[in-house]
PDB file of C-alpha atoms in Angstrom:
ATOM      1  CA  UNK A 463      -1.091   3.819 -34.447  1.00 34.00           C
ATOM      2  CA  UNK A 464       1.565   5.491 -32.341  1.00 37.00           C
ATOM      3  CA  UNK A 465       3.681   3.116 -30.319  1.00 42.00           C
ATOM      4  CA  UNK A 466       4.830   4.242 -26.888  1.00 45.00           C
ATOM      5  CA  UNK A 467       6.325   2.948 -23.697  1.00 53.00           C
ATOM      6  CA  UNK A 468       4.252   1.872 -20.735  1.00 56.00           C
ATOM      7  CA  UNK A 469       3.589   4.744 -18.378  1.00 58.00           C
ATOM      8  CA  UNK A 470       4.024   3.483 -14.835  1.00 68.00           C
ATOM      9  CA  UNK A 471       1.173   4.737 -12.703  1.00 74.00           C
ATOM     10  CA  UNK A 472       0.482   4.109  -9.056  1.00 80.00           C
ATOM     11  CA  UNK A 473      -2.993   2.950  -8.127  1.00 80.00           C
ATOM     12  CA  UNK A 474      -4.051   2.865  -4.490  1.00 86.00           C
ATOM     13  CA  UNK A 475      -5.943  -0.146  -3.228  1.00 86.00           C
ATOM     14  CA  UNK A 476      -6.475  -1.232   0.359  1.00 91.00           C
ATOM     15  CA  UNK A 477      -3.413  -3.022   1.732  1.00 90.00           C
ATOM     16  CA  UNK A 478      -5.504  -5.926   3.028  1.00 92.00           C
ATOM     17  CA  UNK A 479      -6.988  -6.476  -0.449  1.00 90.00           C
ATOM     18  CA  UNK A 480      -3.555  -6.384  -2.066  1.00 86.00           C
ATOM     19  CA  UNK A 481      -2.010  -8.729   0.505  1.00 88.00           C
ATOM     20  CA  UNK A 482      -4.887 -11.211   0.209  1.00 91.00           C
ATOM     21  CA  UNK A 483      -4.610 -11.174  -3.587  1.00 87.00           C
ATOM     22  CA  UNK A 484      -0.862 -11.804  -3.442  1.00 81.00           C
ATOM     23  CA  UNK A 485      -1.348 -14.526  -0.819  1.00 84.00           C
ATOM     24  CA  UNK A 486      -3.717 -16.294  -3.203  1.00 85.00           C
ATOM     25  CA  UNK A 487      -1.243 -15.962  -6.055  1.00 78.00           C
ATOM     26  CA  UNK A 488      -3.082 -13.224  -7.942  1.00 79.00           C
ATOM     27  CA  UNK A 489      -0.816 -11.047 -10.078  1.00 78.00           C
ATOM     28  CA  UNK A 490      -2.523  -7.757  -9.256  1.00 81.00           C
ATOM     29  CA  UNK A 491      -0.985  -5.745 -12.103  1.00 79.00           C
ATOM     30  CA  UNK A 492      -1.888  -8.322 -14.765  1.00 78.00           C
ATOM     31  CA  UNK A 493      -5.369  -8.767 -13.356  1.00 80.00           C
ATOM     32  CA  UNK A 494      -6.055  -5.018 -13.442  1.00 82.00           C
ATOM     33  CA  UNK A 495      -4.807  -4.825 -17.039  1.00 81.00           C
ATOM     34  CA  UNK A 496      -7.050  -7.730 -18.102  1.00 80.00           C
ATOM     35  CA  UNK A 497     -10.079  -6.191 -16.381  1.00 82.00           C
ATOM     36  CA  UNK A 498      -9.477  -2.834 -18.066  1.00 85.00           C
ATOM     37  CA  UNK A 499      -8.963  -4.445 -21.463  1.00 81.00           C
ATOM     38  CA  UNK A 500     -12.217  -6.347 -21.012  1.00 78.00           C
ATOM     39  CA  UNK A 501     -14.080  -3.188 -20.059  1.00 83.00           C
ATOM     40  CA  UNK A 502     -12.668  -0.968 -22.806  1.00 85.00           C
ATOM     41  CA  UNK A 503     -13.432  -3.254 -25.725  1.00 79.00           C
ATOM     42  CA  UNK A 504     -10.354  -2.228 -27.703  1.00 83.00           C
ATOM     43  CA  UNK A 505      -9.430  -3.541 -31.111  1.00 88.00           C
ATOM     44  CA  UNK A 506      -7.421  -6.817 -30.805  1.00 89.00           C
ATOM     45  CA  UNK A 507      -4.398  -5.133 -32.432  1.00 91.00           C
ATOM     46  CA  UNK A 508      -4.500  -2.359 -29.826  1.00 92.00           C
ATOM     47  CA  UNK A 509      -4.687  -4.968 -27.072  1.00 92.00           C
ATOM     48  CA  UNK A 510      -1.742  -6.816 -28.630  1.00 95.00           C
ATOM     49  CA  UNK A 511       0.337  -3.629 -28.604  1.00 94.00           C
ATOM     50  CA  UNK A 512      -0.535  -3.041 -24.944  1.00 92.00           C
ATOM     51  CA  UNK A 513       0.656  -6.557 -24.078  1.00 94.00           C
ATOM     52  CA  UNK A 514       3.844  -5.955 -26.074  1.00 96.00           C
ATOM     53  CA  UNK A 515       4.478  -2.722 -24.159  1.00 93.00           C
ATOM     54  CA  UNK A 516       4.127  -4.633 -20.897  1.00 93.00           C
ATOM     55  CA  UNK A 517       6.485  -7.334 -22.162  1.00 96.00           C
ATOM     56  CA  UNK A 518       9.126  -4.729 -22.977  1.00 96.00           C
ATOM     57  CA  UNK A 519       8.677  -3.117 -19.551  1.00 94.00           C
ATOM     58  CA  UNK A 520       9.128  -6.489 -17.830  1.00 95.00           C
ATOM     59  CA  UNK A 521      12.223  -7.203 -19.968  1.00 97.00           C
ATOM     60  CA  UNK A 522      13.867  -3.953 -18.860  1.00 96.00           C
ATOM     61  CA  UNK A 523      12.990  -4.762 -15.233  1.00 96.00           C
ATOM     62  CA  UNK A 524      14.441  -8.272 -15.569  1.00 97.00           C
ATOM     63  CA  UNK A 525      17.745  -6.835 -16.774  1.00 97.00           C
ATOM     64  CA  UNK A 526      17.770  -4.454 -13.800  1.00 97.00           C
ATOM     65  CA  UNK A 527      17.179  -7.340 -11.390  1.00 97.00           C
ATOM     66  CA  UNK A 528      20.005  -9.317 -13.011  1.00 97.00           C
ATOM     67  CA  UNK A 529      22.318  -6.320 -12.689  1.00 97.00           C
ATOM     68  CA  UNK A 530      21.299  -6.152  -9.031  1.00 97.00           C
ATOM     69  CA  UNK A 531      22.095  -9.857  -8.534  1.00 97.00           C
ATOM     70  CA  UNK A 532      18.458 -10.879  -7.941  1.00 97.00           C
ATOM     71  CA  UNK A 533      17.805 -14.038  -9.996  1.00 97.00           C
ATOM     72  CA  UNK A 534      14.438 -14.703  -8.334  1.00 97.00           C
ATOM     73  CA  UNK A 535      12.849 -11.421  -9.395  1.00 96.00           C
ATOM     74  CA  UNK A 536      14.617 -11.518 -12.775  1.00 97.00           C
ATOM     75  CA  UNK A 537      13.197 -14.995 -13.409  1.00 97.00           C
ATOM     76  CA  UNK A 538       9.676 -13.879 -12.631  1.00 95.00           C
ATOM     77  CA  UNK A 539       9.961 -10.787 -14.834  1.00 96.00           C
ATOM     78  CA  UNK A 540      11.283 -12.880 -17.730  1.00 98.00           C
ATOM     79  CA  UNK A 541       8.336 -15.239 -17.337  1.00 97.00           C
ATOM     80  CA  UNK A 542       6.018 -12.217 -17.424  1.00 96.00           C
ATOM     81  CA  UNK A 543       7.687 -11.134 -20.679  1.00 98.00           C
ATOM     82  CA  UNK A 544       6.844 -14.485 -22.232  1.00 98.00           C
ATOM     83  CA  UNK A 545       3.305 -14.448 -20.869  1.00 97.00           C
ATOM     84  CA  UNK A 546       2.640 -11.005 -22.340  1.00 97.00           C
ATOM     85  CA  UNK A 547       4.207 -12.022 -25.670  1.00 98.00           C
ATOM     86  CA  UNK A 548       1.933 -15.064 -25.959  1.00 98.00           C
ATOM     87  CA  UNK A 549      -1.097 -12.928 -25.091  1.00 97.00           C
ATOM     88  CA  UNK A 550      -0.086 -10.273 -27.635  1.00 97.00           C
ATOM     89  CA  UNK A 551       0.343 -12.703 -30.506  1.00 98.00           C
ATOM     90  CA  UNK A 552      -2.779 -14.685 -29.591  1.00 98.00           C
ATOM     91  CA  UNK A 553      -4.853 -11.503 -29.627  1.00 96.00           C
ATOM     92  CA  UNK A 554      -3.274 -10.151 -32.809  1.00 96.00           C
ATOM     93  CA  UNK A 555      -3.883 -13.420 -34.657  1.00 97.00           C
ATOM     94  CA  UNK A 556      -7.348 -13.992 -33.226  1.00 96.00           C
ATOM     95  CA  UNK A 557      -6.636 -17.331 -31.564  1.00 97.00           C
ATOM     96  CA  UNK A 558      -9.567 -18.930 -29.780  1.00 98.00           C
ATOM     97  CA  UNK A 559      -7.512 -18.963 -26.573  1.00 98.00           C
ATOM     98  CA  UNK A 560      -7.582 -15.169 -26.551  1.00 96.00           C
ATOM     99  CA  UNK A 561     -11.353 -15.188 -26.836  1.00 94.00           C
ATOM    100  CA  UNK A 562     -11.679 -17.800 -24.091  1.00 96.00           C
ATOM    101  CA  UNK A 563      -9.413 -15.718 -21.838  1.00 93.00           C
ATOM    102  CA  UNK A 564     -11.609 -12.700 -22.511  1.00 89.00           C
ATOM    103  CA  UNK A 565     -14.795 -14.596 -21.654  1.00 89.00           C
ATOM    104  CA  UNK A 566     -13.200 -16.002 -18.457  1.00 88.00           C
ATOM    105  CA  UNK A 567     -11.781 -12.614 -17.557  1.00 82.00           C
ATOM    106  CA  UNK A 568      -8.275 -14.051 -17.230  1.00 86.00           C
ATOM    107  CA  UNK A 569      -5.640 -16.202 -18.846  1.00 92.00           C
ATOM    108  CA  UNK A 570      -4.840 -19.632 -17.417  1.00 93.00           C
ATOM    109  CA  UNK A 571      -1.659 -21.640 -17.823  1.00 95.00           C
ATOM    110  CA  UNK A 572      -3.573 -24.076 -20.047  1.00 97.00           C
ATOM    111  CA  UNK A 573      -4.702 -21.261 -22.349  1.00 97.00           C
ATOM    112  CA  UNK A 574      -1.199 -19.779 -22.518  1.00 98.00           C
ATOM    113  CA  UNK A 575       0.395 -23.146 -23.285  1.00 98.00           C
ATOM    114  CA  UNK A 576      -2.206 -24.018 -25.925  1.00 98.00           C
ATOM    115  CA  UNK A 577      -1.720 -20.601 -27.519  1.00 98.00           C
ATOM    116  CA  UNK A 578       2.070 -21.070 -27.498  1.00 98.00           C
ATOM    117  CA  UNK A 579       1.683 -24.419 -29.270  1.00 98.00           C
ATOM    118  CA  UNK A 580      -0.594 -22.913 -31.928  1.00 98.00           C
ATOM    119  CA  UNK A 581       1.696 -19.924 -32.392  1.00 98.00           C
ATOM    120  CA  UNK A 582       4.615 -22.312 -32.896  1.00 97.00           C
ATOM    121  CA  UNK A 583       2.703 -23.929 -35.768  1.00 97.00           C
ATOM    122  CA  UNK A 584       1.468 -20.658 -37.278  1.00 97.00           C
ATOM    123  CA  UNK A 585       4.344 -18.225 -36.730  1.00 97.00           C
ATOM    124  CA  UNK A 586       7.647 -19.782 -35.636  1.00 96.00           C
ATOM    125  CA  UNK A 587       8.343 -23.258 -34.309  1.00 96.00           C
ATOM    126  CA  UNK A 588      10.651 -21.843 -31.626  1.00 97.00           C
ATOM    127  CA  UNK A 589       7.804 -20.046 -29.826  1.00 98.00           C
ATOM    128  CA  UNK A 590       6.782 -23.068 -27.769  1.00 97.00           C
ATOM    129  CA  UNK A 591      10.395 -23.849 -26.852  1.00 97.00           C
ATOM    130  CA  UNK A 592      10.896 -20.231 -25.792  1.00 98.00           C
ATOM    131  CA  UNK A 593       7.690 -20.473 -23.742  1.00 98.00           C
ATOM    132  CA  UNK A 594       9.075 -23.621 -22.061  1.00 97.00           C
ATOM    133  CA  UNK A 595      12.266 -21.775 -21.083  1.00 97.00           C
ATOM    134  CA  UNK A 596      10.127 -19.025 -19.574  1.00 98.00           C
ATOM    135  CA  UNK A 597       8.049 -21.508 -17.614  1.00 97.00           C
ATOM    136  CA  UNK A 598      11.251 -23.128 -16.317  1.00 97.00           C
ATOM    137  CA  UNK A 599      12.383 -19.696 -15.105  1.00 97.00           C
ATOM    138  CA  UNK A 600       8.983 -19.197 -13.467  1.00 96.00           C
ATOM    139  CA  UNK A 601       9.045 -22.468 -11.560  1.00 95.00           C
ATOM    140  CA  UNK A 602      12.738 -23.092 -10.855  1.00 96.00           C
ATOM    141  CA  UNK A 603      13.939 -19.507 -10.792  1.00 94.00           C
ATOM    142  CA  UNK A 604      11.067 -17.712  -9.142  1.00 92.00           C
ATOM    143  CA  UNK A 605       8.942 -20.156  -7.155  1.00 91.00           C
ATOM    144  CA  UNK A 606      11.697 -22.556  -6.111  1.00 93.00           C
ATOM    145  CA  UNK A 607      14.551 -19.983  -6.134  1.00 94.00           C
ATOM    146  CA  UNK A 608      16.971 -22.627  -7.389  1.00 96.00           C
ATOM    147  CA  UNK A 609      18.700 -20.631 -10.124  1.00 96.00           C
ATOM    148  CA  UNK A 610      21.631 -18.271  -9.838  1.00 97.00           C
ATOM    149  CA  UNK A 611      22.222 -15.194 -11.997  1.00 97.00           C
ATOM    150  CA  UNK A 612      24.344 -17.099 -14.545  1.00 97.00           C
ATOM    151  CA  UNK A 613      21.632 -19.718 -15.020  1.00 97.00           C
ATOM    152  CA  UNK A 614      19.031 -17.013 -15.583  1.00 98.00           C
ATOM    153  CA  UNK A 615      21.334 -15.098 -17.935  1.00 97.00           C
ATOM    154  CA  UNK A 616      21.844 -18.299 -19.959  1.00 97.00           C
ATOM    155  CA  UNK A 617      18.101 -18.322 -20.698  1.00 97.00           C
ATOM    156  CA  UNK A 618      17.496 -14.644 -21.361  1.00 97.00           C
ATOM    157  CA  UNK A 619      18.264 -15.113 -25.074  1.00 97.00           C
ATOM    158  CA  UNK A 620      15.182 -17.324 -25.457  1.00 98.00           C
ATOM    159  CA  UNK A 621      12.950 -14.708 -23.918  1.00 98.00           C
ATOM    160  CA  UNK A 622      14.520 -11.960 -26.018  1.00 98.00           C
ATOM    161  CA  UNK A 623      13.946 -14.081 -29.131  1.00 98.00           C
ATOM    162  CA  UNK A 624      10.285 -14.468 -28.179  1.00 98.00           C
ATOM    163  CA  UNK A 625      10.019 -10.718 -27.677  1.00 98.00           C
ATOM    164  CA  UNK A 626      11.488 -10.053 -31.148  1.00 97.00           C
ATOM    165  CA  UNK A 627       9.172 -12.634 -32.722  1.00 98.00           C
ATOM    166  CA  UNK A 628       6.234 -10.895 -31.061  1.00 98.00           C
ATOM    167  CA  UNK A 629       7.283  -7.488 -32.366  1.00 97.00           C
ATOM    168  CA  UNK A 630       7.576  -8.855 -35.879  1.00 96.00           C
ATOM    169  CA  UNK A 631       4.296 -10.761 -35.651  1.00 96.00           C
ATOM    170  CA  UNK A 632       2.222  -7.779 -34.599  1.00 93.00           C
ATOM    171  CA  UNK A 633       4.072  -5.385 -36.879  1.00 86.00           C
ATOM    172  CA  UNK A 634       6.063  -3.463 -34.296  1.00 68.00           C
ATOM    173  CA  UNK A 635       9.530  -4.791 -35.158  1.00 56.00           C
ATOM    174  CA  UNK A 636      10.755  -1.755 -37.024  1.00 44.00           C
ATOM    175  CA  UNK A 637       9.405   0.967 -34.735  1.00 42.00           C
ATOM    176  CA  UNK A 638      11.537   2.725 -32.149  1.00 38.00           C
ATOM    177  CA  UNK A 639      10.534   3.010 -28.518  1.00 36.00           C
TER     178      UNK A 639
END
């Protein structure tokens, strides 16, 4: 399988629909990806690679936000990296959480956390700790906006470690982007 970068594409949806989704806390991009994955019926490995591509995209964006002195957006992007990494590994390894997410049509925090715990037992014990750092960034850095750039930068290594673990787990560690 050829590995490639995410191609950013603009999709037009009515502004009112988008605003209502955001108001209700719906991550529109992630939701669209999950719907498409559910509709396409891809091989779990292909789905895992798609989640990894998204994780790498979010990691690049997080670095850009840090360079632009925006710890709130950087924190949220780093959380998204971790979320996509957990999804990728769960799908690649056939965890029941991935199947439950598919049947629900979305991932929940409970499913992500349970998957992170299982992945820590099966793959690398640091996965759950890395996931916890990401969740801290999500709550304290993004939702509460309590972290500065240095505090976010101090945690980026945990997210990068999770990204590398994901690449190695799904067999993408040695391929170039």
